[in-house]
């Protein structure tokens, strides 16, 4: 637990440093705005001061012509301040966008790099929430909190110095009231951080539960559990509402503490200066009264500006809490695995790839024993090797190792004489095609799904892929041909049609290594045989590893490796 908190603090500090570096222009512009605000207040004080002086009893002051410079100065400072504030906001927004883009890239790289294995550690709904909602919510951390974490000290200090020059007594009152604000903010800030983390956890749970229920809506309806699941979702939504309202209550209390300090400062300055002004009207200091009134008005007008940076910090404190909450989830993602140290990074020849497993072992969970236990076999270039065995024998683990989503605990996987861990990941992905048990199809047109592997495919290449994968056999039956819209996961297509779309995609990619992981697991015998015919055409002149326990694998000629409990039980046609 302590290590986790230390990691979160380290991550937050690193992000704070980056945030301050990006927010530097916004901070400088905000300080300029603060100084311009002081100039505005000074001009207003010089406009109102002479008028108020004539109203004081026994002041002896007669009406005088007011100079024009305060009016001109106020308008000039106001216009310049508007321009500075707009530039500052744009700069802060740009810093927030750059930070979100960087963080989202890091999160997506971690998710993509871990591949399907990441789902063993986190729910897909939670990952989607992290990559979208969590990262988006961090905009305030970089665009608001980063500047506010510096401005709450610099801006009040600049204003305090200006008040000290004009009215030392008011400066002392402002300093005392200002010093009380951070204490109150620290008390409420702890509660805000905890409430914010709890609120995001509730949101993540609601999103994950809702996604699960949408995916399994048919099962829910057929099981007669629709009302019960709707009630559970309602309870989760109510929990989120309660936690969100708790954050708002703390935010209101935090804002109220600043308002109280500001009101106290205004009353204290008004009473102290008012008493002094009344004494001055009947004393020898009557001639200095106009200047005293101007200085007092300036001090009073500065008070709201003095507390504005504290208010900005309070409003942005929740953004800091959001960053700490996001840190725990980001740090929980699998770290990108570095290339093997001491070995050069390289690519391999993309044609005629020979794959060798040398004494490879891998364990998902130590309590369940090894998924692969000292497995060794060779797949010659341009040949097919069938991995046979019952479910749980380790076939899918072999596939994930070959796809680079996991790494062997021991042993080596060799591509054309090169250790797989030394090969550039992009080169490995370029030379590999994969077709799994359920093809991954996206909501969109058939054309978009087929050309996903090669968006720039020409008409001839696309026609050849459709013909070789037998997609052209059912294309005419679809309402819009290649432009037919399908739903998420291939909704609207049969299992065999969806699998043929995946085969057409692999044809277009034209990779030298083809990995087939139970590609006909959910097909009827007739469709299975038809799909295997298409896969046989796709396998020509390619290095193929086919994992299956189907009886139809005899359609593929080549070597065979039988796996039992993660061990090689038998080889056929292998050296």
Coordinates of C-alpha atoms in Angstrom, one line a residue:
X1 CA 0.0 0.0 0.0
X2 CA 2.8 2.4 0.9
X3 CA 4.6 1.6 -2.3
X4 CA 1.4 2.3 -4.2
X5 CA 1.0 5.7 -2.5
X6 CA 4.6 6.5 -3.2
X7 CA 4.2 5.6 -6.9
X8 CA 1.1 7.8 -7.1
X9 CA 2.9 10.7 -5.5
X10 CA 5.9 10.3 -7.8
X11 CA 3.6 10.1 -10.9
X12 CA 1.7 13.2 -9.7
X13 CA 4.9 15.2 -9.1
X14 CA 6.2 14.2 -12.5
X15 CA 3.0 15.4 -14.1
X16 CA 3.1 18.6 -12.1
X17 CA 6.6 19.4 -13.4
X18 CA 5.4 18.8 -17.0
X19 CA 2.3 20.8 -16.3
X20 CA 4.2 23.8 -14.9
X21 CA 6.5 23.8 -17.9
X22 CA 3.6 23.9 -20.3
X23 CA 1.7 26.4 -18.2
X24 CA 4.5 28.9 -17.9
X25 CA 3.2 31.3 -20.6
X26 CA -0.3 31.2 -18.9
X27 CA 1.3 31.9 -15.5
X28 CA 3.2 34.9 -16.8
X29 CA 0.2 36.3 -18.5
X30 CA -1.9 35.8 -15.4
X31 CA 0.6 37.8 -13.3
X32 CA 0.4 40.6 -15.9
X33 CA -3.4 40.5 -15.6
X34 CA -3.1 40.8 -11.8
X35 CA -0.9 43.9 -12.1
X36 CA -3.3 45.4 -14.6
X37 CA -6.1 44.7 -12.2
X38 CA -4.2 46.7 -9.5
X39 CA -3.8 49.6 -12.1
X40 CA -7.5 49.5 -12.7
X41 CA -8.3 49.6 -9.0
X42 CA -5.9 52.5 -8.6
X43 CA -7.7 54.4 -11.4
X44 CA -11.1 53.7 -9.9
X45 CA -9.9 54.9 -6.4
X46 CA -8.7 58.1 -8.0
X47 CA -12.0 58.6 -9.7
X48 CA -14.2 57.9 -6.6
X49 CA -11.8 59.3 -3.9
X50 CA -12.3 63.1 -4.6
X51 CA -16.0 62.7 -4.8
X52 CA -16.2 60.8 -1.5
X53 CA -13.9 63.3 0.2
X54 CA -16.4 66.1 -0.3
X55 CA -19.1 64.1 1.4
X56 CA -17.1 63.6 4.6
X57 CA -18.3 65.8 7.5
X58 CA -16.0 68.7 8.4
X59 CA -13.7 67.8 5.7
X60 CA -13.5 71.3 4.5
X61 CA -13.0 70.0 0.9
X62 CA -14.7 71.8 -1.9
X63 CA -15.7 70.3 -5.2
X64 CA -12.8 70.1 -7.6
X65 CA -12.4 69.2 -11.2
X66 CA -11.3 65.6 -11.5
X67 CA -8.4 64.9 -13.8
X68 CA -8.9 62.8 -17.0
X69 CA -5.9 60.4 -16.5
X70 CA -7.8 58.0 -14.2
X71 CA -10.6 57.5 -16.8
X72 CA -8.1 57.0 -19.6
X73 CA -5.9 54.8 -17.5
X74 CA -8.9 52.6 -16.5
X75 CA -10.1 52.1 -20.0
X76 CA -6.6 51.3 -21.3
X77 CA -5.9 48.9 -18.5
X78 CA -9.3 47.2 -18.9
X79 CA -8.8 46.7 -22.7
X80 CA -5.2 45.4 -22.2
X81 CA -6.4 43.1 -19.4
X82 CA -9.1 41.6 -21.6
X83 CA -6.5 40.9 -24.3
X84 CA -4.1 39.3 -21.7
X85 CA -6.8 37.2 -20.2
X86 CA -7.9 35.9 -23.5
X87 CA -4.3 35.0 -24.5
X88 CA -3.8 33.3 -21.1
X89 CA -7.0 31.2 -21.4
X90 CA -5.9 30.1 -24.9
X91 CA -2.5 29.2 -23.7
X92 CA -3.9 27.2 -20.8
X93 CA -6.3 25.4 -23.1
X94 CA -3.4 24.5 -25.5
X95 CA -1.4 23.2 -22.5
X96 CA -4.4 21.1 -21.5
X97 CA -4.8 19.7 -25.0
X98 CA -1.2 18.8 -25.3
X99 CA -1.1 17.1 -22.0
X100 CA -4.3 15.0 -22.7
X101 CA -2.9 14.0 -26.1
X102 CA 0.4 12.9 -24.5
X103 CA -1.3 11.0 -21.6
X104 CA -3.9 9.3 -23.9
X105 CA -1.1 8.2 -26.2
X106 CA 0.7 6.7 -23.3
X107 CA -2.4 4.9 -22.0
X108 CA -3.4 3.6 -25.4
X109 CA 0.2 2.4 -26.1
X110 CA 0.1 0.5 -22.8
X111 CA -3.2 -1.1 -23.6
X112 CA -2.3 -1.9 -27.2
X113 CA 1.1 -3.2 -26.2
X114 CA -0.3 -5.5 -23.6
X115 CA -2.9 -6.8 -26.1
X116 CA -5.7 -9.1 -24.9
X117 CA -3.7 -9.9 -21.8
X118 CA -4.7 -6.5 -20.4
X119 CA -8.3 -7.7 -20.0
X120 CA -7.1 -10.2 -17.4
X121 CA -6.2 -7.2 -15.2
X122 CA -9.0 -4.7 -15.9
X123 CA -12.5 -4.6 -17.3
X124 CA -12.9 -3.3 -20.9
X125 CA -15.4 -0.7 -19.5
X126 CA -12.8 0.5 -17.0
X127 CA -10.2 0.7 -19.7
X128 CA -12.5 2.7 -21.9
X129 CA -13.4 5.0 -19.0
X130 CA -9.7 5.5 -18.3
X131 CA -8.7 6.3 -21.9
X132 CA -11.7 8.6 -22.5
X133 CA -13.3 10.0 -19.3
X134 CA -10.3 9.9 -17.0
X135 CA -7.9 11.5 -19.4
X136 CA -10.4 14.1 -20.5
X137 CA -11.1 15.0 -16.9
X138 CA -7.3 15.7 -16.5
X139 CA -7.7 18.8 -18.7
X140 CA -8.4 20.9 -15.6
X141 CA -5.2 19.6 -13.9
X142 CA -3.0 21.0 -16.6
X143 CA -5.1 24.0 -17.7
X144 CA -6.3 25.2 -14.3
X145 CA -4.5 23.5 -11.4
X146 CA -0.9 23.9 -12.8
X147 CA -1.2 27.7 -13.2
X148 CA -3.3 28.0 -10.0
X149 CA -0.7 26.1 -7.9
X150 CA 1.8 28.9 -8.6
X151 CA -0.5 31.9 -8.9
X152 CA -2.1 31.6 -5.5
X153 CA 1.3 32.7 -4.1
X154 CA 2.7 35.1 -6.7
X155 CA -0.5 37.0 -7.5
X156 CA -1.5 37.8 -3.9
X157 CA 2.1 38.7 -3.1
X158 CA 2.2 41.3 -6.0
X159 CA -1.1 42.8 -4.8
X160 CA 0.0 42.8 -1.2
X161 CA 3.1 44.8 -2.1
X162 CA 1.0 47.4 -4.0
X163 CA -1.4 47.7 -1.0
X164 CA 1.7 47.9 1.4
X165 CA 2.9 50.9 -0.7
X166 CA -0.4 52.7 -0.4
X167 CA -1.9 51.5 2.9
X168 CA 0.3 49.5 5.3
X169 CA -2.5 48.9 7.8
X170 CA -4.7 47.3 5.2
X171 CA -1.8 45.2 3.9
X172 CA -1.4 43.7 7.4
X173 CA -5.1 42.8 7.6
X174 CA -4.9 41.3 4.1
X175 CA -1.8 39.2 5.0
X176 CA -3.5 37.8 8.2
X177 CA -6.8 36.9 6.4
X178 CA -4.9 35.5 3.4
X179 CA -2.8 33.3 5.6
X180 CA -5.9 31.7 7.1
X181 CA -7.2 30.6 3.7
X182 CA -4.6 27.8 3.0
X183 CA -5.3 26.3 6.4
X184 CA -9.1 26.0 5.6
X185 CA -8.3 24.8 2.1
X186 CA -6.1 22.0 3.4
X187 CA -8.8 20.8 5.7
X188 CA -11.5 20.7 3.0
X189 CA -9.0 19.5 0.4
X190 CA -8.4 16.2 2.1
X191 CA -12.1 15.4 2.1
X192 CA -12.4 16.6 -1.6
X193 CA -9.6 14.2 -2.7
X194 CA -11.2 11.2 -1.0
X195 CA -14.7 12.1 -2.3
X196 CA -13.4 12.6 -5.8
X197 CA -11.6 9.2 -5.9
X198 CA -14.8 7.5 -4.6
X199 CA -16.9 9.3 -7.2
X200 CA -14.7 8.2 -10.1
X201 CA -14.7 4.6 -8.8
X202 CA -18.5 4.7 -8.7
X203 CA -18.6 6.0 -12.2
X204 CA -16.2 3.3 -13.5
X205 CA -18.2 0.6 -11.8
X206 CA -21.4 1.9 -13.4
X207 CA -19.9 2.1 -16.8
X208 CA -18.4 -1.4 -16.6
X209 CA -21.7 -2.8 -15.3
X210 CA -23.7 -1.1 -18.0
X211 CA -21.3 -2.3 -20.8
X212 CA -21.6 -5.9 -19.5
X213 CA -25.4 -5.8 -19.4
X214 CA -25.6 -4.3 -22.9
X215 CA -23.3 -7.0 -24.2
X216 CA -25.4 -9.7 -22.5
X217 CA -28.8 -8.2 -23.1
X218 CA -30.2 -11.3 -24.9
X219 CA -29.2 -13.5 -21.9
X220 CA -30.7 -11.1 -19.4
X221 CA -34.0 -11.0 -21.3
X222 CA -34.3 -14.7 -21.8
X223 CA -33.4 -15.3 -18.2
X224 CA -36.2 -13.0 -17.0
X225 CA -33.7 -10.8 -15.1
X226 CA -34.3 -7.5 -17.0
X227 CA -36.2 -5.8 -14.1
X228 CA -33.6 -7.0 -11.5
X229 CA -30.7 -5.8 -13.6
X230 CA -32.4 -2.4 -14.2
X231 CA -32.8 -2.1 -10.4
X232 CA -29.1 -2.8 -9.9
X233 CA -28.1 -0.2 -12.5
X234 CA -30.5 2.3 -10.8
X235 CA -28.7 1.6 -7.5
X236 CA -25.3 2.1 -9.1
X237 CA -26.5 5.4 -10.6
X238 CA -27.9 6.5 -7.3
X239 CA -24.6 5.7 -5.6
X240 CA -22.8 7.9 -8.2
X241 CA -25.3 10.7 -7.6
X242 CA -24.7 10.6 -3.8
X243 CA -20.9 10.6 -4.2
X244 CA -21.1 13.5 -6.8
X245 CA -23.3 15.6 -4.4
X246 CA -20.8 15.0 -1.6
X247 CA -18.1 16.5 -3.8
X248 CA -20.3 19.5 -4.4
X249 CA -21.0 20.0 -0.7
X250 CA -17.2 20.0 0.0
X251 CA -16.6 22.4 -2.9
X252 CA -19.3 24.8 -1.5
X253 CA -17.7 24.7 2.0
X254 CA -14.3 25.3 0.5
X255 CA -15.6 28.4 -1.4
X256 CA -17.4 29.6 1.7
X257 CA -14.2 29.7 3.7
X258 CA -12.7 32.0 1.1
X259 CA -15.8 34.2 1.1
X260 CA -15.6 34.5 4.9
X261 CA -12.0 35.5 4.8
X262 CA -12.7 38.1 2.2
X263 CA -15.7 39.5 4.1
X264 CA -13.6 39.7 7.3
X265 CA -10.8 41.6 5.4
X266 CA -13.3 44.0 3.9
X267 CA -15.0 44.8 7.2
X268 CA -11.7 45.1 9.1
X269 CA -10.2 47.5 6.5
X270 CA -13.3 49.5 6.3
X271 CA -13.7 49.9 10.1
X272 CA -10.0 50.7 10.6
X273 CA -9.7 53.2 7.8
X274 CA -13.2 54.7 8.5
X275 CA -12.3 55.4 12.1
X276 CA -9.0 57.0 11.0
X277 CA -10.8 59.1 8.4
X278 CA -13.3 60.4 10.9
X279 CA -10.4 61.4 13.3
X280 CA -8.6 63.1 10.4
X281 CA -11.6 65.3 9.5
X282 CA -11.3 67.1 12.8
X283 CA -7.6 67.1 13.2
X284 CA -4.5 68.6 11.7
X285 CA -4.3 65.8 9.1
X286 CA -7.3 67.2 7.2
X287 CA -5.2 68.3 4.3
X288 CA -4.0 64.8 3.7
X289 CA -7.5 63.4 3.8
X290 CA -8.1 63.2 0.0
X291 CA -4.9 61.1 -0.4
X292 CA -5.9 58.9 2.5
X293 CA -9.4 58.3 1.1
X294 CA -7.9 57.3 -2.3
X295 CA -5.5 54.9 -0.6
X296 CA -8.2 53.3 1.5
X297 CA -10.5 52.9 -1.5
X298 CA -7.6 51.3 -3.4
X299 CA -7.1 48.8 -0.5
X300 CA -10.8 47.9 -0.4
X301 CA -11.1 47.5 -4.1
X302 CA -8.0 45.2 -4.2
X303 CA -9.5 42.8 -1.7
X304 CA -11.6 40.7 -4.2
X305 CA -8.7 40.6 -6.6
X306 CA -6.4 39.5 -3.7
X307 CA -8.6 36.5 -2.9
X308 CA -9.4 35.6 -6.6
X309 CA -6.2 33.4 -6.9
X310 CA -7.2 31.5 -3.7
X311 CA -10.7 30.9 -5.2
X312 CA -9.0 29.7 -8.4
X313 CA -6.9 27.3 -6.4
X314 CA -10.0 26.0 -4.5
X315 CA -11.9 25.4 -7.8
X316 CA -8.9 23.6 -9.3
X317 CA -8.2 21.5 -6.2
X318 CA -10.7 18.9 -7.4
X319 CA -8.7 18.7 -10.6
X320 CA -5.7 17.7 -8.6
X321 CA -7.7 15.0 -6.8
X322 CA -8.8 13.7 -10.2
X323 CA -5.2 13.4 -11.3
X324 CA -4.3 11.4 -8.2
X325 CA -7.3 9.1 -8.8
X326 CA -6.2 8.6 -12.5
X327 CA -2.7 7.9 -11.4
X328 CA -3.7 4.7 -9.6
X329 CA -5.4 3.4 -12.7
X330 CA -2.7 4.5 -15.1
X331 CA 0.0 2.9 -13.0
X332 CA -2.0 -0.3 -12.8
X333 CA -1.6 -0.7 -16.6
X334 CA 1.1 -3.2 -17.8
X335 CA 4.3 -1.4 -18.5
X336 CA 5.6 -1.7 -22.0
X337 CA 8.1 -4.5 -22.1
X338 CA 11.5 -3.2 -23.2
X339 CA 13.6 -5.0 -25.8
X340 CA 16.1 -7.5 -24.4
X341 CA 19.1 -5.6 -23.0
X342 CA 22.5 -6.3 -24.5
X343 CA 21.0 -7.4 -27.9
X344 CA 20.7 -5.3 -31.0
X345 CA 17.3 -4.1 -32.2
X346 CA 16.7 -5.6 -35.6
X347 CA 14.2 -6.6 -38.3
X348 CA 14.1 -9.9 -40.1
X349 CA 13.6 -10.9 -43.7
X350 CA 9.9 -10.7 -44.4
X351 CA 9.7 -13.6 -46.8
X352 CA 10.1 -17.3 -46.0
X353 CA 10.0 -17.0 -42.2
X354 CA 11.0 -19.9 -40.1
X355 CA 9.8 -20.0 -36.5
X356 CA 11.5 -22.0 -33.7
X357 CA 10.3 -22.5 -30.2
X358 CA 13.4 -23.3 -28.0
X359 CA 12.5 -24.7 -24.5
X360 CA 9.7 -22.0 -24.0
X361 CA 7.9 -21.8 -20.7
X362 CA 5.2 -19.4 -19.6
X363 CA 2.9 -19.2 -16.5
X364 CA -0.3 -17.1 -16.2
X365 CA -1.0 -18.0 -12.6
X366 CA 1.5 -19.8 -10.4
X367 CA -1.3 -21.5 -8.5
X368 CA -2.5 -23.1 -11.7
X369 CA 0.8 -24.3 -12.9
X370 CA 2.6 -23.4 -16.1
X371 CA 0.6 -22.9 -19.3
X372 CA 3.6 -23.9 -21.3
X373 CA 6.3 -26.1 -19.9
X374 CA 9.6 -26.4 -21.8
X375 CA 7.9 -26.4 -25.3
X376 CA 10.1 -26.9 -28.3
X377 CA 9.2 -27.2 -32.0
X378 CA 10.1 -25.8 -35.4
X379 CA 7.8 -24.4 -38.1
X380 CA 9.7 -24.3 -41.4
X381 CA 9.3 -21.4 -43.8
X382 CA 6.3 -21.8 -46.1
X383 CA 4.9 -24.8 -44.3
X384 CA 1.9 -25.4 -42.0
X385 CA 2.2 -26.7 -38.4
X386 CA -1.0 -27.8 -36.6
X387 CA -1.1 -27.4 -32.9
X388 CA -3.6 -30.0 -31.6
X389 CA -4.8 -30.7 -28.2
X390 CA -7.8 -30.3 -25.9
X391 CA -8.9 -26.9 -24.4
X392 CA -6.4 -25.6 -21.9
X393 CA -3.5 -27.4 -23.4
X394 CA -1.7 -24.1 -24.2
X395 CA -2.5 -23.5 -27.9
X396 CA -3.8 -20.0 -27.3
X397 CA -0.9 -19.1 -25.1
X398 CA 1.4 -20.1 -28.0
X399 CA -0.5 -17.6 -30.2
X400 CA -0.3 -14.8 -27.7
X401 CA 3.4 -15.3 -27.4
X402 CA 3.8 -15.2 -31.2
X403 CA 1.7 -12.0 -31.4
X404 CA 4.1 -10.4 -28.9
X405 CA 1.4 -9.7 -26.3
X406 CA 3.3 -11.7 -23.7
X407 CA 6.9 -12.9 -23.3
X408 CA 8.3 -16.3 -22.3
X409 CA 9.3 -16.8 -18.7
X410 CA 12.2 -18.8 -20.1
X411 CA 13.4 -20.1 -23.5
X412 CA 13.4 -18.3 -26.8
X413 CA 11.2 -17.8 -29.8
X414 CA 13.2 -17.4 -33.0
X415 CA 12.2 -15.8 -36.3
X416 CA 14.7 -16.5 -39.1
X417 CA 17.5 -16.8 -36.6
X418 CA 16.6 -13.7 -34.6
X419 CA 15.3 -13.8 -31.1
X420 CA 11.7 -12.5 -31.2
X421 CA 12.4 -10.1 -28.3
X422 CA 15.0 -8.3 -30.3
X423 CA 12.8 -7.6 -33.3
X424 CA 11.2 -4.2 -33.8
X425 CA 7.5 -4.6 -32.7
X426 CA 6.4 -2.8 -35.9
X427 CA 8.3 -5.2 -38.1
X428 CA 6.8 -8.1 -36.2
X429 CA 3.3 -6.8 -36.6
X430 CA 3.8 -6.2 -40.3
X431 CA 4.9 -9.8 -41.0
X432 CA 2.0 -11.4 -39.0
X433 CA -1.7 -12.0 -39.8
X434 CA -4.0 -13.5 -37.2
X435 CA -7.5 -15.0 -37.4
X436 CA -9.1 -16.0 -34.1
X437 CA -12.2 -17.8 -32.9
X438 CA -14.4 -14.8 -33.3
X439 CA -13.4 -12.3 -35.9
X440 CA -13.1 -8.7 -34.7
X441 CA -15.4 -6.6 -37.0
X442 CA -16.2 -3.0 -36.4
X443 CA -19.4 -1.1 -36.9
X444 CA -19.2 0.3 -40.4
X445 CA -19.3 -0.9 -44.0
X446 CA -17.9 -4.3 -45.3
X447 CA -15.4 -2.3 -47.3
X448 CA -14.0 -0.5 -44.3
X449 CA -13.7 -3.8 -42.4
X450 CA -11.9 -5.6 -45.2
X451 CA -9.5 -2.8 -46.1
X452 CA -8.7 -2.2 -42.4
X453 CA -5.4 -4.0 -42.9
X454 CA -4.6 -2.1 -46.0
X455 CA -6.6 1.1 -46.5
X456 CA -4.8 2.0 -49.7
X457 CA -5.6 -1.3 -51.5
X458 CA -6.5 -0.9 -55.2
X459 CA -9.5 -2.4 -57.0
X460 CA -7.6 -5.4 -58.3
X461 CA -6.2 -6.3 -54.8
X462 CA -9.6 -6.0 -53.2
X463 CA -11.3 -8.1 -55.9
X464 CA -8.6 -10.8 -55.5
X465 CA -9.1 -10.9 -51.7
X466 CA -12.9 -11.1 -52.1
X467 CA -12.5 -14.0 -54.6
X468 CA -9.9 -16.0 -52.6
X469 CA -11.9 -15.7 -49.4
X470 CA -15.2 -16.5 -51.1
X471 CA -16.8 -13.3 -49.9
X472 CA -18.0 -12.7 -53.4
X473 CA -20.3 -15.7 -53.0
X474 CA -22.6 -13.9 -50.6
X475 CA -21.8 -10.3 -51.5
X476 CA -24.6 -10.1 -54.1
X477 CA -27.2 -11.2 -51.4
X478 CA -26.4 -8.1 -49.3
X479 CA -28.5 -4.9 -50.0
X480 CA -25.5 -2.6 -50.7
X481 CA -22.7 -5.0 -51.5
X482 CA -19.4 -3.8 -50.1
X483 CA -21.1 -0.7 -48.8
X484 CA -23.5 -2.7 -46.6
X485 CA -23.5 -1.4 -43.0
X486 CA -22.9 -4.0 -40.3
X487 CA -23.1 -3.7 -36.5
X488 CA -20.5 -4.0 -33.8
X489 CA -18.9 -7.5 -33.8
X490 CA -20.3 -8.3 -37.2
X491 CA -24.0 -8.0 -36.2
X492 CA -26.0 -8.8 -39.3
X493 CA -23.6 -11.4 -40.7
X494 CA -23.6 -15.2 -40.0
X495 CA -20.6 -16.7 -38.3
X496 CA -19.2 -18.1 -41.6
X497 CA -19.6 -14.8 -43.4
X498 CA -17.9 -12.9 -40.6
X499 CA -15.0 -15.3 -40.7
X500 CA -14.6 -14.9 -44.4
X501 CA -14.4 -11.1 -43.9
X502 CA -11.5 -11.7 -41.6
X503 CA -9.9 -14.0 -44.2
X504 CA -10.3 -11.3 -46.9
X505 CA -8.6 -8.9 -44.5
X506 CA -5.7 -11.3 -44.1
X507 CA -5.4 -11.7 -47.9
X508 CA -5.1 -8.0 -48.3
X509 CA -2.4 -7.7 -45.6
X510 CA -0.4 -10.5 -47.4
X511 CA 1.8 -11.2 -44.4
X512 CA 4.3 -14.1 -44.6
X513 CA 3.2 -15.5 -41.2
X514 CA -0.4 -16.6 -40.6
X515 CA -1.6 -17.5 -37.1
X516 CA -5.0 -19.3 -37.0
X517 CA -6.4 -19.7 -33.5
X518 CA -9.5 -22.1 -33.6
X519 CA -10.8 -20.2 -36.6
X520 CA -13.8 -22.5 -37.0
X521 CA -14.7 -23.1 -33.4
X522 CA -18.3 -21.8 -33.6
X523 CA -19.2 -23.0 -37.1
X524 CA -21.3 -25.9 -38.3
X525 CA -19.5 -28.7 -40.1
X526 CA -20.5 -27.6 -43.6
X527 CA -19.5 -24.0 -43.1
X528 CA -16.4 -25.1 -41.3
X529 CA -15.2 -27.2 -44.3
X530 CA -16.0 -24.2 -46.6
X531 CA -14.0 -21.8 -44.4
X532 CA -11.1 -24.3 -44.2
X533 CA -11.0 -24.3 -48.0
X534 CA -10.6 -20.5 -48.0
X535 CA -7.9 -20.8 -45.3
X536 CA -6.0 -23.4 -47.4
X537 CA -5.8 -20.9 -50.2
X538 CA -4.7 -18.2 -47.8
X539 CA -2.0 -20.5 -46.4
X540 CA -0.2 -21.2 -49.7
X541 CA 3.5 -20.1 -49.6
X542 CA 3.0 -18.8 -46.0
X543 CA 4.3 -20.0 -42.7
X544 CA 1.2 -21.1 -40.9
X545 CA 0.5 -22.1 -37.3
X546 CA -3.0 -23.5 -36.9
X547 CA -4.3 -24.1 -33.3
X548 CA -7.3 -26.3 -33.4
X549 CA -8.9 -29.5 -31.9
X550 CA -11.3 -29.8 -34.8
X551 CA -11.4 -33.1 -36.7
X552 CA -11.3 -31.1 -40.0
X553 CA -7.7 -30.1 -39.6
X554 CA -6.8 -33.1 -41.7
X555 CA -7.5 -30.7 -44.6
X556 CA -4.2 -29.1 -43.9
X557 CA -1.1 -31.1 -44.7
X558 CA 2.1 -30.4 -42.8
X559 CA 3.6 -31.0 -39.4
X560 CA 1.6 -31.6 -36.3
X561 CA 2.4 -30.9 -32.6
X562 CA 0.2 -32.4 -29.9
X563 CA 0.0 -30.4 -26.7
X564 CA -1.2 -31.8 -23.4
X565 CA -1.2 -29.7 -20.2
X566 CA 1.4 -27.3 -21.7
X567 CA 3.8 -30.0 -22.8
X568 CA 4.6 -31.4 -26.2
X569 CA 3.1 -34.9 -26.1
X570 CA 3.9 -35.9 -29.7
X571 CA 5.2 -34.7 -33.0
X572 CA 4.3 -35.8 -36.5
X573 CA 6.5 -34.9 -39.5
X574 CA 8.8 -32.8 -37.3
X575 CA 12.5 -33.1 -36.8

